[in-house]
PDB file of C-alpha atoms in Angstrom:
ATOM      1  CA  UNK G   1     -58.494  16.486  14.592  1.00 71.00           C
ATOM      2  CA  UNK G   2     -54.348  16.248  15.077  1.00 80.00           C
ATOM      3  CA  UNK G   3     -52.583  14.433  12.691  1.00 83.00           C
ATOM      4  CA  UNK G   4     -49.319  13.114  14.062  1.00 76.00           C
ATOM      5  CA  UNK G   5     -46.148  13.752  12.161  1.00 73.00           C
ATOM      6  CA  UNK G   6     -43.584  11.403  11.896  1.00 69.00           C
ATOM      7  CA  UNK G   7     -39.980  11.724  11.447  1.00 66.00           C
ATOM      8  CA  UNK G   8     -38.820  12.355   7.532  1.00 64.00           C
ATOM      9  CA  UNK G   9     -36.227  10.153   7.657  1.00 61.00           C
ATOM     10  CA  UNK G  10     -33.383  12.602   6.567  1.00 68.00           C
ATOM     11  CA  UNK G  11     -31.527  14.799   8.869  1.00 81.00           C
ATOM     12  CA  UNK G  12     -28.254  15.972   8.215  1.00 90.00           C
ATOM     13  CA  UNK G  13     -25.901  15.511  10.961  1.00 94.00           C
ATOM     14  CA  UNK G  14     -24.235  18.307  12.721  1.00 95.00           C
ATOM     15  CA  UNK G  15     -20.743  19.432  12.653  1.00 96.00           C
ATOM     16  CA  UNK G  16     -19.022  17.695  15.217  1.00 96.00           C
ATOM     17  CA  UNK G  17     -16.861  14.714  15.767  1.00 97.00           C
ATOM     18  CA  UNK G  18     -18.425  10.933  15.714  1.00 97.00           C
ATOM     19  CA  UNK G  19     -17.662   7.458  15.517  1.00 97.00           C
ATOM     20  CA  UNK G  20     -18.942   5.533  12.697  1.00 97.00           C
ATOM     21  CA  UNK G  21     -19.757   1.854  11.922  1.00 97.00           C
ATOM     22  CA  UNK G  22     -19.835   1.479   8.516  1.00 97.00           C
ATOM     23  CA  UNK G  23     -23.225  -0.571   8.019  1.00 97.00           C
ATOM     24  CA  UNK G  24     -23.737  -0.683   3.794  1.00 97.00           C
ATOM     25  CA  UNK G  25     -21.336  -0.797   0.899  1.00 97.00           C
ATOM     26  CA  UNK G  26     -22.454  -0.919  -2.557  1.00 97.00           C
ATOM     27  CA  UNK G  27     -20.010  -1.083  -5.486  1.00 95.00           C
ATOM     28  CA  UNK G  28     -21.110  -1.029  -8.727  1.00 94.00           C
ATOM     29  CA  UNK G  29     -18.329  -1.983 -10.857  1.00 90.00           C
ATOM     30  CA  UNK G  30     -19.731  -1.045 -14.152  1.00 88.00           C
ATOM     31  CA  UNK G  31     -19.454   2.713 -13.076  1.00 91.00           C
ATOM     32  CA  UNK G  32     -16.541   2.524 -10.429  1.00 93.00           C
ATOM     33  CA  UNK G  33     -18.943   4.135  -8.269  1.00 96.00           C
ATOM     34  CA  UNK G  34     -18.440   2.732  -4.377  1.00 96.00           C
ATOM     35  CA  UNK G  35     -21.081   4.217  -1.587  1.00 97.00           C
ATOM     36  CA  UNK G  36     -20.305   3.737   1.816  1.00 97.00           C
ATOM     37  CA  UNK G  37     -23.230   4.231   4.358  1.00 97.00           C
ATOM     38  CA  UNK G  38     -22.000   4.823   7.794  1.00 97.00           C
ATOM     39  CA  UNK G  39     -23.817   5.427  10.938  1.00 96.00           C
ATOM     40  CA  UNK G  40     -23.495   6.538  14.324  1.00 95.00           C
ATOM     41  CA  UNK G  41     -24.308   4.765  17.525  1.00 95.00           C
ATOM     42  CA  UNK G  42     -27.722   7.397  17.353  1.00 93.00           C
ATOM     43  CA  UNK G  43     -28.229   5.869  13.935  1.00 92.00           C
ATOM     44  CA  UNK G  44     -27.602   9.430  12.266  1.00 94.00           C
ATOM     45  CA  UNK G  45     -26.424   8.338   8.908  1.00 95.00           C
ATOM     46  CA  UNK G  46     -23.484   9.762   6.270  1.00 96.00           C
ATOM     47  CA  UNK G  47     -22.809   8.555   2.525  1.00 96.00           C
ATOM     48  CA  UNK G  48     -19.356   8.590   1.665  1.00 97.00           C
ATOM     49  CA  UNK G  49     -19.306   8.405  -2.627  1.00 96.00           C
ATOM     50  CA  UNK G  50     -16.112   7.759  -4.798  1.00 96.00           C
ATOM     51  CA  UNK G  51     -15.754   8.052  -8.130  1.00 96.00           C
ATOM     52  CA  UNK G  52     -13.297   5.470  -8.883  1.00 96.00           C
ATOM     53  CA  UNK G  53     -13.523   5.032 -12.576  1.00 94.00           C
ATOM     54  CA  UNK G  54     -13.757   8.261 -14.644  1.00 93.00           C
ATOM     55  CA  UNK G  55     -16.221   8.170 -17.825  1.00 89.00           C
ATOM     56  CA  UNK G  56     -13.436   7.270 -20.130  1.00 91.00           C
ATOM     57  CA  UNK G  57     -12.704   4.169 -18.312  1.00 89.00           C
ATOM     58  CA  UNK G  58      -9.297   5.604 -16.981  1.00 93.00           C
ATOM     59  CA  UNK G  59      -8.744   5.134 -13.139  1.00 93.00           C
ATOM     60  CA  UNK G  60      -9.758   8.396 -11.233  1.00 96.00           C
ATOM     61  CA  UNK G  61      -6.452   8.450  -8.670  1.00 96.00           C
ATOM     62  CA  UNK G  62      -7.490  10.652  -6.425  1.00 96.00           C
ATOM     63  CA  UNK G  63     -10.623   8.928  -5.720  1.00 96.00           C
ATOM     64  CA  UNK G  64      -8.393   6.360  -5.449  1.00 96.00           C
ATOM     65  CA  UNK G  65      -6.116   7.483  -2.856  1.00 96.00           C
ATOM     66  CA  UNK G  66      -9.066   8.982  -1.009  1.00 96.00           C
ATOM     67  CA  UNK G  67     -11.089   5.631  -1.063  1.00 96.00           C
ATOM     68  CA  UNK G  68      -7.962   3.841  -0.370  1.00 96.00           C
ATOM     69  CA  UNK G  69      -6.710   5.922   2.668  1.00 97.00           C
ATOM     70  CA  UNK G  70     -10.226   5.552   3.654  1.00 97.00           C
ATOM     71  CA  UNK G  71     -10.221   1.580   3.633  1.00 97.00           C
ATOM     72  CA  UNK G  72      -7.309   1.217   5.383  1.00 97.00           C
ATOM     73  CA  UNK G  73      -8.261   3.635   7.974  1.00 97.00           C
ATOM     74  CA  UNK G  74     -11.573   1.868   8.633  1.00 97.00           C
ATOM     75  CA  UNK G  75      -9.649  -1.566   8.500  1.00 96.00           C
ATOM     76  CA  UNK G  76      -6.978  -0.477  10.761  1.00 96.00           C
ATOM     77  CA  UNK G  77      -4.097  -1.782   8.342  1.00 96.00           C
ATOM     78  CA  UNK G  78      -2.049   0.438   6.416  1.00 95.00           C
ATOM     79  CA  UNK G  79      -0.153  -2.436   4.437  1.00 96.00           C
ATOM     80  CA  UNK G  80      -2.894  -3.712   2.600  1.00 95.00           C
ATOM     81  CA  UNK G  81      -2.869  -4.089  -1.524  1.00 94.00           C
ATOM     82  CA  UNK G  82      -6.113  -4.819  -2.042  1.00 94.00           C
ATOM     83  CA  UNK G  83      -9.869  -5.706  -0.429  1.00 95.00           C
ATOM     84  CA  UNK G  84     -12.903  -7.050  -0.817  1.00 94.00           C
ATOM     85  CA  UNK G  85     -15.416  -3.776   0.094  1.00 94.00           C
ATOM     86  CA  UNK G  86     -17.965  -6.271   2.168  1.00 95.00           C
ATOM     87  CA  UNK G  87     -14.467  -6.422   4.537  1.00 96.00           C
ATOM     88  CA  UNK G  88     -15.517  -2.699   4.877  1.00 97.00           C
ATOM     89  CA  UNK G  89     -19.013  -3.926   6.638  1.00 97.00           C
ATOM     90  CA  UNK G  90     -18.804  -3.871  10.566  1.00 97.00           C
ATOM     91  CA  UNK G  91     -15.843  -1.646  11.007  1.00 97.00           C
ATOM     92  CA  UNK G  92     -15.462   1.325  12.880  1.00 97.00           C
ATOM     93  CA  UNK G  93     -13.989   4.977  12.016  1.00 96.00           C
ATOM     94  CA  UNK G  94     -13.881   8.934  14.210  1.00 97.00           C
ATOM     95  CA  UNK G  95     -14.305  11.311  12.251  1.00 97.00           C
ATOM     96  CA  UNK G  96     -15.278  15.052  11.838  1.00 98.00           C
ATOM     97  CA  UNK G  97     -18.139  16.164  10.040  1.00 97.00           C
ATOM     98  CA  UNK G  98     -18.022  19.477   8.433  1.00 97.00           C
ATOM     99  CA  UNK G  99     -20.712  21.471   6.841  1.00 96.00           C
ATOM    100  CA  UNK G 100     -20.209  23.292   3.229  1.00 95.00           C
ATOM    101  CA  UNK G 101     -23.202  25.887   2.713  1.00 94.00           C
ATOM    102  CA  UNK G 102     -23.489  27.062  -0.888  1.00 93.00           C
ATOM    103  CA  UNK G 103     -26.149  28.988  -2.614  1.00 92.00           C
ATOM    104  CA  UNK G 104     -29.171  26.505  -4.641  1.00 91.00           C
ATOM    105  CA  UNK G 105     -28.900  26.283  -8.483  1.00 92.00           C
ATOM    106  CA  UNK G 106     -32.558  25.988  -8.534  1.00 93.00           C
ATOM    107  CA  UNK G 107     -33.021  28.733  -6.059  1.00 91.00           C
ATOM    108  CA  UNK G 108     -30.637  31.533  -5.229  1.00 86.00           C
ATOM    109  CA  UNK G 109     -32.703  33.052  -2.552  1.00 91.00           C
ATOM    110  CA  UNK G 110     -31.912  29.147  -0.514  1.00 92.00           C
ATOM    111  CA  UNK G 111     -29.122  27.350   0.053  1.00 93.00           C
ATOM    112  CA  UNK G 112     -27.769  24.084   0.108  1.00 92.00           C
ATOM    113  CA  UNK G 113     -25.576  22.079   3.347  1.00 92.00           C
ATOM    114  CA  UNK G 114     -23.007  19.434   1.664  1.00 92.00           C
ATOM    115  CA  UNK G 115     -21.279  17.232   4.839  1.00 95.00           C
ATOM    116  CA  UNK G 116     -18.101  16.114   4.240  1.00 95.00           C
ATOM    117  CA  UNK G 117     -16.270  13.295   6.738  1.00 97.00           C
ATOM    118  CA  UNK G 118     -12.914  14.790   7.317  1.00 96.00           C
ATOM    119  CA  UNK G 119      -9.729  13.719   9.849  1.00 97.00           C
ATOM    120  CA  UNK G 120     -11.155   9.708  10.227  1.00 97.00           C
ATOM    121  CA  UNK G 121      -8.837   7.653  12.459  1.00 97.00           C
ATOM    122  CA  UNK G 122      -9.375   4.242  13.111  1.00 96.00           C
ATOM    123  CA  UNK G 123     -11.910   3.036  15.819  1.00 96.00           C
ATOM    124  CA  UNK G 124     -12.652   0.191  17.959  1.00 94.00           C
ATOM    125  CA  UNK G 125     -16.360   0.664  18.436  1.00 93.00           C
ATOM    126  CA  UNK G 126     -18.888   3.273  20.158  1.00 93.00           C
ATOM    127  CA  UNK G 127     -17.552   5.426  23.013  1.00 80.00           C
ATOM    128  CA  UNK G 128     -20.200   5.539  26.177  1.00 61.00           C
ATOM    129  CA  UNK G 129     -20.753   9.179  25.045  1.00 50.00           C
ATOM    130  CA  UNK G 130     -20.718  10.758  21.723  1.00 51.00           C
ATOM    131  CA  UNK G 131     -20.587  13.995  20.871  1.00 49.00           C
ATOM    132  CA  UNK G 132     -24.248  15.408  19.510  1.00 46.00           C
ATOM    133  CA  UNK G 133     -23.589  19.063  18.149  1.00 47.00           C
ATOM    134  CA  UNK G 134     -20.007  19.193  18.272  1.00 48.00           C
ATOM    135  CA  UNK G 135     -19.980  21.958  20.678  1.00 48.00           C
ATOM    136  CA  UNK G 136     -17.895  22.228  23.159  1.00 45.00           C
ATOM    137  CA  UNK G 137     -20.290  24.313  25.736  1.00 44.00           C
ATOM    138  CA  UNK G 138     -22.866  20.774  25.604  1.00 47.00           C
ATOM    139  CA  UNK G 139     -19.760  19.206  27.497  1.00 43.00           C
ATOM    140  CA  UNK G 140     -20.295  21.710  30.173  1.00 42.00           C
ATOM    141  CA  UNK G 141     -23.819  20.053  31.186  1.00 46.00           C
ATOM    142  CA  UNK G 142     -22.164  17.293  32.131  1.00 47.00           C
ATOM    143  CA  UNK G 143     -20.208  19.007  34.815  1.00 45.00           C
TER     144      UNK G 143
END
């Protein structure tokens, strides 16, 4: 008898460049711990995390500048003071998504793949074609 297997749920996305809509934002004061959950028009997901408190109670500031640059990229409006991070909810960034490998802790035989969301720009929504593995020969196909 087949059993059919269904997706995990988890997939980290490839290196490449994307738009994303930011679709969740959690801040939990207490910690000064925001989570961003973006997603692309495929529904592949990335967590941006900033620590924006550090355990003393002292404001990180580069979490700060990096969360800040962030939100006003994503807004579109590089005079803003201050927001309220549900504003963040609907909007729209391109980005580049970069892969870290480093050897396991728990395992050094494995290894581990970090993303990180680097050069974001401001966008207005989902292009009619976005980019799936980032390389450039897949553009090719289309020819």
């Amino acid at each position: 008898m087949a059993i059919k297997l269904v997706e995990t749920g988890f997939s980290i996305i490839p290196e490449g460049t994307y738009i994303f809509k930011i679709v969740e934002v959690e801040y939990k004061k207490d910690f000064g711990k925001m989570i961003v959950t973006l997603a692309t028009q495929k529904g592949m997901k990335q967590i941006e995390r900033y620590g924006l408190v550090k355990s003393n109670g002292e404001a990180n500031e580069g979490a700060m500048k990096a969360f800040s640059f962030f939100a006003k990229t994503a807004l579109n409006d590089f005079s803003l003071d201050e927001i309220d991070e549900n504003d963040l909810i609907g909007c729209y960034l391109k980005g580049d998504i970069e892969h870290n490998i480093v050897a396991s802790t728990k395992d050094p035989d494995k290894t581990v793949t970090f993303t990180k969301l680097t050069n974001v720009e401001p966008a207005l929504g989902f292009e009619e074609s976005e980019s799936a593995t980032g390389d450039p020969l897949d553009a090719l196909d289309d020819l």
